[in-house]
Tab-separated table of C-alpha atoms and ligand atoms in Angstrom:
chain	number	residue	atom	x	y	z
A	8	MET	CA	21.003	50.143	27.016
A	9	SER	CA	20.192	47.467	25.030
A	10	LYS	CA	22.496	46.330	22.443
A	11	ILE	CA	21.580	46.959	18.580
A	12	PRO	CA	20.835	43.687	16.853
A	13	VAL	CA	23.228	42.921	13.841
A	14	TRP	CA	22.994	41.369	10.332
A	15	PHE	CA	26.878	41.403	8.970
A	16	ASP	CA	26.911	40.548	5.469
A	17	ALA	CA	30.183	40.069	3.803
A	18	ASP	CA	32.125	38.878	1.076
A	19	THR	CA	34.940	37.969	3.693
A	20	GLY	CA	38.190	39.447	2.164
A	21	VAL	CA	40.770	41.031	4.395
A	22	ASP	CA	39.208	43.930	5.675
A	23	ASP	CA	35.713	42.058	5.785
A	24	ALA	CA	38.027	39.821	8.631
A	25	THR	CA	38.873	42.817	9.854
A	26	ALA	CA	35.192	44.928	10.201
A	27	LEU	CA	34.086	40.906	11.345
A	28	LEU	CA	36.733	40.918	14.226
A	29	LEU	CA	35.399	44.651	15.950
A	30	ALA	CA	32.273	43.591	15.267
A	31	ASN	CA	32.463	40.665	17.949
A	32	LYS	CA	34.396	42.942	20.416
A	33	LEU	CA	32.320	46.209	20.239
A	34	ASP	CA	29.538	43.933	21.659
A	35	GLU	CA	29.091	46.698	24.454
A	36	LYS	CA	27.134	47.564	21.837
A	37	LEU	CA	26.449	45.654	18.771
A	38	GLN	CA	25.121	41.806	18.983
A	39	ILE	CA	26.009	40.105	15.870
A	40	VAL	CA	22.629	38.359	14.972
A	41	GLY	CA	23.632	35.871	12.105
A	42	ILE	CA	26.014	36.124	8.865
A	43	SER	CA	25.307	36.328	4.602
A	44	CYS	CA	27.708	35.290	2.418
A	45	VAL	CA	27.749	36.961	-0.577
A	46	ALA	CA	30.169	36.379	-3.876
A	47	GLY	CA	32.715	39.455	-4.298
A	48	ASN	CA	36.516	39.741	-3.237
A	49	VAL	CA	36.530	35.831	-3.867
A	50	PRO	CA	33.997	33.175	-5.093
A	51	VAL	CA	30.636	32.779	-1.965
A	52	GLU	CA	32.421	29.803	-0.963
A	53	GLN	CA	35.570	30.669	-0.182
A	54	VAL	CA	33.864	33.497	1.401
A	55	THR	CA	31.701	31.123	3.321
A	56	GLU	CA	34.776	29.143	4.260
A	57	ASN	CA	36.787	32.139	5.008
A	58	THR	CA	33.393	33.474	7.531
A	59	LEU	CA	33.531	30.279	9.009
A	60	ARG	CA	37.106	30.202	9.644
A	61	ILE	CA	36.791	33.470	11.531
A	62	CYS	CA	33.940	32.701	13.794
A	63	ASP	CA	35.828	29.455	15.404
A	64	LEU	CA	39.082	32.245	14.977
A	65	MET	CA	37.154	34.773	17.304
A	66	LYS	CA	35.668	31.362	19.871
A	67	LYS	CA	32.220	32.775	18.507
A	68	GLN	CA	30.150	30.517	15.831
A	69	TYR	CA	27.655	32.973	14.925
A	70	PRO	CA	24.967	31.395	12.498
A	71	VAL	CA	26.207	32.229	8.858
A	72	PHE	CA	24.209	31.709	5.615
A	73	LYS	CA	25.578	31.226	2.039
A	74	GLY	CA	24.224	33.814	-0.525
A	75	ALA	CA	24.262	34.850	-4.031
A	76	GLY	CA	26.733	33.220	-5.918
A	77	LYS	CA	27.104	36.260	-8.729
A	78	PRO	CA	25.438	39.788	-9.023
A	79	TRP	CA	21.441	40.078	-10.211
A	80	PHE	CA	22.602	40.711	-13.521
A	81	LYS	CA	26.611	41.371	-14.213
A	82	GLU	CA	29.330	38.890	-14.665
A	83	TYR	CA	30.862	38.388	-11.826
A	84	HIS	CA	34.541	39.309	-11.146
A	85	ASP	CA	36.771	38.536	-8.187
A	86	ALA	CA	39.702	40.716	-6.918
A	87	CYS	CA	42.195	38.114	-5.557
A	88	TYR	CA	44.952	40.637	-7.231
A	89	PHE	CA	44.231	42.890	-3.733
A	90	HIS	CA	42.576	40.083	-1.354
A	91	GLY	CA	44.758	36.839	-2.608
A	92	ASN	CA	43.582	33.965	-4.062
A	93	ASN	CA	41.010	33.017	-0.856
A	94	GLY	CA	40.266	36.602	-0.469
A	95	ILE	CA	42.021	36.147	3.326
A	96	GLY	CA	45.461	36.915	2.151
A	97	ASP	CA	46.169	33.865	1.379
A	98	ALA	CA	46.788	33.167	5.418
A	99	VAL	CA	46.099	29.950	6.313
A	100	LEU	CA	43.299	28.419	9.177
A	101	PRO	CA	42.012	25.513	10.575
A	102	LYS	CA	39.155	24.123	8.591
A	103	GLU	CA	35.654	25.456	9.639
A	104	SER	CA	34.157	23.460	12.913
A	105	TYR	CA	31.106	24.174	12.193
A	106	GLU	CA	28.873	24.013	8.820
A	107	ALA	CA	26.523	27.385	7.168
A	108	GLY	CA	23.181	27.269	7.885
A	109	LYS	CA	20.318	25.736	5.385
A	110	GLU	CA	18.600	28.333	5.259
A	111	LYS	CA	19.482	31.251	2.286
A	112	ALA	CA	20.833	33.767	2.824
A	113	TRP	CA	18.716	36.124	1.963
A	114	ASP	CA	15.481	33.593	3.808
A	115	ALA	CA	17.641	34.222	6.904
A	116	LEU	CA	17.871	37.609	7.086
A	117	HIS	CA	13.919	37.672	6.518
A	118	GLU	CA	13.926	35.525	9.500
A	119	ALA	CA	15.692	37.779	11.353
A	120	ALA	CA	14.328	40.428	10.578
A	121	LEU	CA	10.747	39.217	11.790
A	122	ARG	CA	12.497	37.927	14.706
A	123	TYR	CA	13.140	41.736	15.754
A	124	GLU	CA	10.547	43.800	14.963
A	125	GLY	CA	11.739	46.543	12.773
A	126	GLN	CA	14.672	46.842	15.412
A	127	LEU	CA	17.329	44.457	12.941
A	128	GLU	CA	20.181	46.167	11.210
A	129	VAL	CA	21.894	45.154	8.751
A	130	ILE	CA	25.933	45.985	8.309
A	131	ALA	CA	25.920	45.124	4.271
A	132	VAL	CA	30.400	45.472	3.218
A	133	GLY	CA	30.093	43.720	-0.102
A	134	PRO	CA	27.946	43.830	-3.312
A	135	LEU	CA	24.343	44.110	-2.511
A	136	THR	CA	22.979	41.014	-4.244
A	137	ASN	CA	21.695	39.359	-0.819
A	138	ILE	CA	20.236	42.579	0.634
A	139	ALA	CA	18.830	43.050	-2.722
A	140	THR	CA	17.057	39.781	-3.203
A	141	ALA	CA	15.945	39.855	0.381
A	142	ILE	CA	14.300	43.148	-0.341
A	143	VAL	CA	12.578	41.767	-3.934
A	144	LYS	CA	11.197	38.523	-2.261
A	145	TYR	CA	9.972	39.875	1.200
A	146	PRO	CA	7.766	43.221	0.302
A	147	ASP	CA	7.683	43.617	3.702
A	148	LEU	CA	11.331	43.472	4.759
A	149	ASN	CA	11.315	47.735	3.717
A	150	LYS	CA	9.585	47.654	7.348
A	151	LEU	CA	11.380	45.058	9.246
A	152	ILE	CA	14.506	46.789	8.950
A	153	LYS	CA	15.953	49.588	10.948
A	154	ARG	CA	18.538	50.640	8.755
A	155	VAL	CA	21.194	49.589	6.027
A	156	LEU	CA	25.037	50.376	7.126
A	157	ILE	CA	26.938	49.960	3.650
A	158	MET	CA	30.729	49.923	2.414
A	159	GLY	CA	30.542	50.900	-0.929
A	160	GLY	CA	29.610	54.090	-3.125
A	161	ALA	CA	31.744	56.688	-3.120
A	162	ALA	CA	30.366	60.529	-3.875
A	163	SER	CA	33.398	61.095	-6.221
A	164	GLY	CA	35.681	58.809	-7.775
A	165	GLY	CA	35.737	54.845	-7.544
A	166	ASN	CA	38.480	52.808	-6.970
A	167	VAL	CA	37.779	50.238	-9.840
A	168	THR	CA	36.634	52.406	-12.386
A	169	PRO	CA	37.174	56.551	-11.658
A	170	ALA	CA	33.477	56.250	-11.512
A	171	ALA	CA	32.908	53.817	-9.221
A	172	GLU	CA	33.363	51.828	-6.003
A	173	PHE	CA	33.638	47.984	-6.113
A	174	ASN	CA	30.958	46.992	-4.553
A	175	ILE	CA	28.767	48.982	-6.292
A	176	TYR	CA	29.189	48.198	-9.281
A	177	GLU	CA	29.516	44.229	-8.838
A	178	ASP	CA	25.958	44.888	-8.803
A	179	PRO	CA	24.675	47.942	-9.274
A	180	HIS	CA	21.460	46.746	-9.952
A	181	ALA	CA	21.303	45.498	-6.425
A	182	ALA	CA	22.406	48.421	-5.094
A	183	GLN	CA	19.923	50.845	-6.806
A	184	THR	CA	17.150	48.212	-5.202
A	185	LEU	CA	17.887	49.588	-1.998
A	186	PHE	CA	18.508	52.854	-2.209
A	187	MET	CA	14.736	53.308	-4.097
A	188	SER	CA	13.914	50.593	-1.309
A	189	GLY	CA	12.911	53.305	1.256
A	190	ILE	CA	14.654	51.065	4.002
A	191	PRO	CA	17.168	54.107	5.413
A	192	VAL	CA	20.786	53.570	3.998
A	193	VAL	CA	24.029	55.431	6.013
A	194	MET	CA	27.198	55.050	3.194
A	195	CYS	CA	30.308	55.142	4.085
A	196	GLY	CA	32.174	55.324	0.435
A	197	LEU	CA	35.541	55.606	-0.592
A	198	GLU	CA	35.133	59.513	1.176
A	199	VAL	CA	35.662	57.970	4.567
A	200	THR	CA	36.556	55.098	4.265
A	201	MET	CA	40.351	56.333	2.082
A	202	GLN	CA	40.423	57.938	6.019
A	203	ALA	CA	40.504	55.100	7.663
A	204	TYR	CA	44.030	53.569	7.484
A	205	LEU	CA	46.345	52.037	9.570
A	206	THR	CA	49.681	52.291	8.791
A	207	SER	CA	52.363	50.215	8.430
A	208	GLU	CA	53.867	51.119	12.403
A	209	GLU	CA	50.311	50.740	13.533
A	210	ILE	CA	49.886	47.508	12.093
A	211	ASP	CA	53.569	46.051	13.401
A	212	GLU	CA	51.980	47.050	16.455
A	213	ILE	CA	49.151	44.761	16.487
A	214	HIS	CA	50.832	42.388	15.923
A	215	GLY	CA	53.324	42.534	18.225
A	216	HIS	CA	50.727	41.150	20.307
A	217	HIS	CA	51.276	37.545	18.828
A	218	SER	CA	48.017	36.065	19.910
A	219	SER	CA	46.043	33.797	16.936
A	220	VAL	CA	44.038	36.494	16.497
A	221	THR	CA	46.701	39.718	15.591
A	222	ASP	CA	49.350	36.577	13.552
A	223	PHE	CA	46.106	35.900	11.704
A	224	TYR	CA	45.530	39.864	11.366
A	225	TYR	CA	49.130	40.705	10.078
A	226	ALA	CA	49.718	37.548	7.667
A	227	CYS	CA	46.215	38.370	5.983
A	228	THR	CA	46.910	41.459	5.488
A	229	ARG	CA	50.338	41.000	4.002
A	230	ILE	CA	49.269	41.530	-0.187
A	231	SER	CA	47.072	44.347	0.367
A	232	HIS	CA	49.164	45.905	2.529
A	233	ARG	CA	52.330	45.857	-0.043
A	234	ALA	CA	49.445	46.507	-2.981
A	235	SER	CA	48.253	49.823	-0.671
A	236	GLN	CA	51.620	50.823	-0.512
A	237	ARG	CA	52.498	50.057	-4.374
A	238	LEU	CA	49.584	52.528	-4.600
A	239	GLY	CA	51.360	55.128	-2.418
A	240	LEU	CA	48.437	54.630	-0.030
A	241	PRO	CA	49.652	56.484	3.077
A	242	GLY	CA	48.181	52.705	4.572
A	243	LEU	CA	45.647	50.009	4.696
A	244	CYS	CA	42.506	51.930	4.750
A	245	VAL	CA	40.048	49.098	6.824
A	246	HIS	CA	37.240	50.280	4.185
A	247	ASP	CA	34.536	47.792	5.799
A	248	ALA	CA	34.980	48.538	9.394
A	249	CYS	CA	33.973	52.406	8.809
A	250	PRO	CA	29.765	50.975	9.156
A	251	VAL	CA	30.302	48.436	12.310
A	252	LEU	CA	32.380	51.227	13.772
A	253	PHE	CA	29.888	53.955	12.380
A	254	ALA	CA	26.867	51.511	13.996
A	255	ALA	CA	28.202	51.687	17.253
A	256	TYR	CA	30.324	55.038	17.265
A	257	PRO	CA	28.428	57.502	15.244
A	258	GLU	CA	30.349	60.454	17.112
A	259	LEU	CA	33.681	59.166	15.511
A	260	PHE	CA	32.219	59.992	12.142
A	261	LYS	CA	30.662	63.588	10.159
A	262	GLY	CA	28.659	63.625	7.390
A	263	GLU	CA	24.871	64.508	5.923
A	264	GLU	CA	21.337	63.100	4.821
A	265	ALA	CA	21.812	63.508	0.932
A	266	GLY	CA	19.876	61.372	-1.779
A	267	VAL	CA	21.872	58.888	-3.842
A	268	TYR	CA	20.748	56.659	-7.160
A	269	VAL	CA	23.398	54.349	-8.713
A	270	GLU	CA	23.867	54.122	-12.440
A	271	THR	CA	23.159	51.383	-14.107
A	272	GLN	CA	23.118	52.183	-17.741
A	273	SER	CA	25.809	53.609	-18.293
A	274	GLU	CA	29.095	51.756	-19.883
A	275	LEU	CA	31.274	54.942	-18.431
A	276	THR	CA	29.873	55.094	-15.518
A	277	LEU	CA	27.933	52.064	-14.482
A	278	GLY	CA	28.026	51.557	-11.229
A	279	LYS	CA	28.224	54.546	-10.417
A	280	THR	CA	26.602	56.264	-6.532
A	281	VAL	CA	25.371	59.497	-7.760
A	282	THR	CA	24.127	61.978	-5.353
A	283	ASP	CA	23.340	65.473	-4.602
A	284	LEU	CA	25.794	66.121	-1.503
A	285	TYR	CA	27.896	68.513	-3.353
A	286	SER	CA	25.452	69.608	-6.484
A	287	ASP	CA	22.891	72.952	-6.646
A	288	PHE	CA	20.278	70.347	-8.264
A	289	GLN	CA	18.797	68.540	-4.772
A	290	PHE	CA	16.959	64.839	-5.533
A	291	PRO	CA	13.760	65.257	-3.479
A	292	GLU	CA	13.885	62.983	-1.549
A	293	LYS	CA	17.299	62.291	1.113
A	294	ASN	CA	17.469	58.460	0.946
A	295	THR	CA	20.959	57.945	2.691
A	296	PHE	CA	23.419	59.048	5.223
A	297	ILE	CA	26.357	60.063	3.560
A	298	VAL	CA	29.463	58.927	6.068
A	299	THR	CA	32.580	61.505	4.950
A	300	ASP	CA	35.092	61.791	7.378
A	301	ILE	CA	36.261	60.401	10.074
A	302	ASP	CA	38.744	60.873	13.368
A	303	ARG	CA	41.665	58.602	12.094
A	304	GLU	CA	43.510	58.672	15.308
A	305	LYS	CA	40.329	57.578	17.455
A	306	PHE	CA	39.896	55.043	14.439
A	307	ALA	CA	43.375	53.812	14.304
A	308	LYS	CA	42.966	53.822	18.839
A	309	VAL	CA	39.908	51.435	18.317
A	310	MET	CA	41.299	49.264	15.904
A	311	ILE	CA	44.205	48.954	18.103
A	312	GLU	CA	42.956	47.589	21.456
A	313	THR	CA	40.304	45.855	19.611
A	314	LEU	CA	42.374	43.458	18.197
A	315	THR	CA	44.804	43.404	20.494
A	316	SER	CA	42.293	42.550	23.311
A	317	TYR	CA	41.581	38.886	21.572
A	318	ARG	CA	43.669	36.340	24.155
A	319	ASP	CA	44.384	32.614	23.375
B	4	RIB	O1	35.353	49.132	-2.654
B	4	RIB	C1	36.125	48.259	-1.037
B	4	RIB	C2	35.272	47.360	-1.208
B	4	RIB	O2	35.105	45.911	-1.947
B	4	RIB	C3	35.225	46.629	0.438
B	4	RIB	O3	34.232	46.152	1.095
B	4	RIB	C4	36.635	45.202	-0.185
B	4	RIB	O4	36.124	44.663	1.182
B	4	RIB	C5	35.904	45.532	-1.210
B	4	RIB	O5	34.319	44.619	-1.080
B	5	CA	CA1	33.968	43.881	1.793
């Protein structure tokens, strides 16, 4: 079975970093062809530095490209309160050994999409500014990308507001552009990502392997793990690992087709992913597969096996 060519777009924060460590090891299924960076958890310069340094940590110099420094129309807000000032829990990694490519993220994504002739799958785990910019700049892109798997949104509720999840809220206009583009979307929203957590015991089990990767993982998750405990959560959610794992092993998940569109006008519900999943009224088009459930025990097993499989 040939590998799935994957473009990874992230706002490399703690769970983005974990998702990248996971994607890199799922190489029996996924082939990372490029990584783009977007402002989100931390400014895009910091995202790019984090991403390059994590590639060095994995000993894989994937092509990395810097993208948008702010949302299309909204003010940029970071999430340092949860991800630490440097976005990776204030863990320290050695200075990156290589530089990001000169092309802008959206140009590099289009070039990759042309190269893979309609087979490229995009995994986007930050605000969707880069993806939507590529869609608007390149009208052929919606025929060249097989599907976009996102961590974002929620069929109900939110985290950054009562109505919206951070990635969608940060750039609702970009998100709406993706959902309206005609490109098939797989949405891993809070319904499933809040189930995808690791307990303190599981985090300690990972740390017990004492490789440079597991030591980094332990160091980079301390701030967000403590914040999760203060919120009374059962563990540390690895939101961004969900679309990665779905791309490789969809059988671990449940979900259903639905229509999804993004609120871009209202102040109260800005960034809400409005879906007909639970509604008598049905949108005319099912443009999204909404992932709703995951087998958490199997999720934790894959995460532990993957993160502890790295060797120095
Ligand atoms: O709401 C969680 C999402 O926002 C995750 O992708 C996290 O990394 C932040 O980007
Ligand atoms: Ca993210």
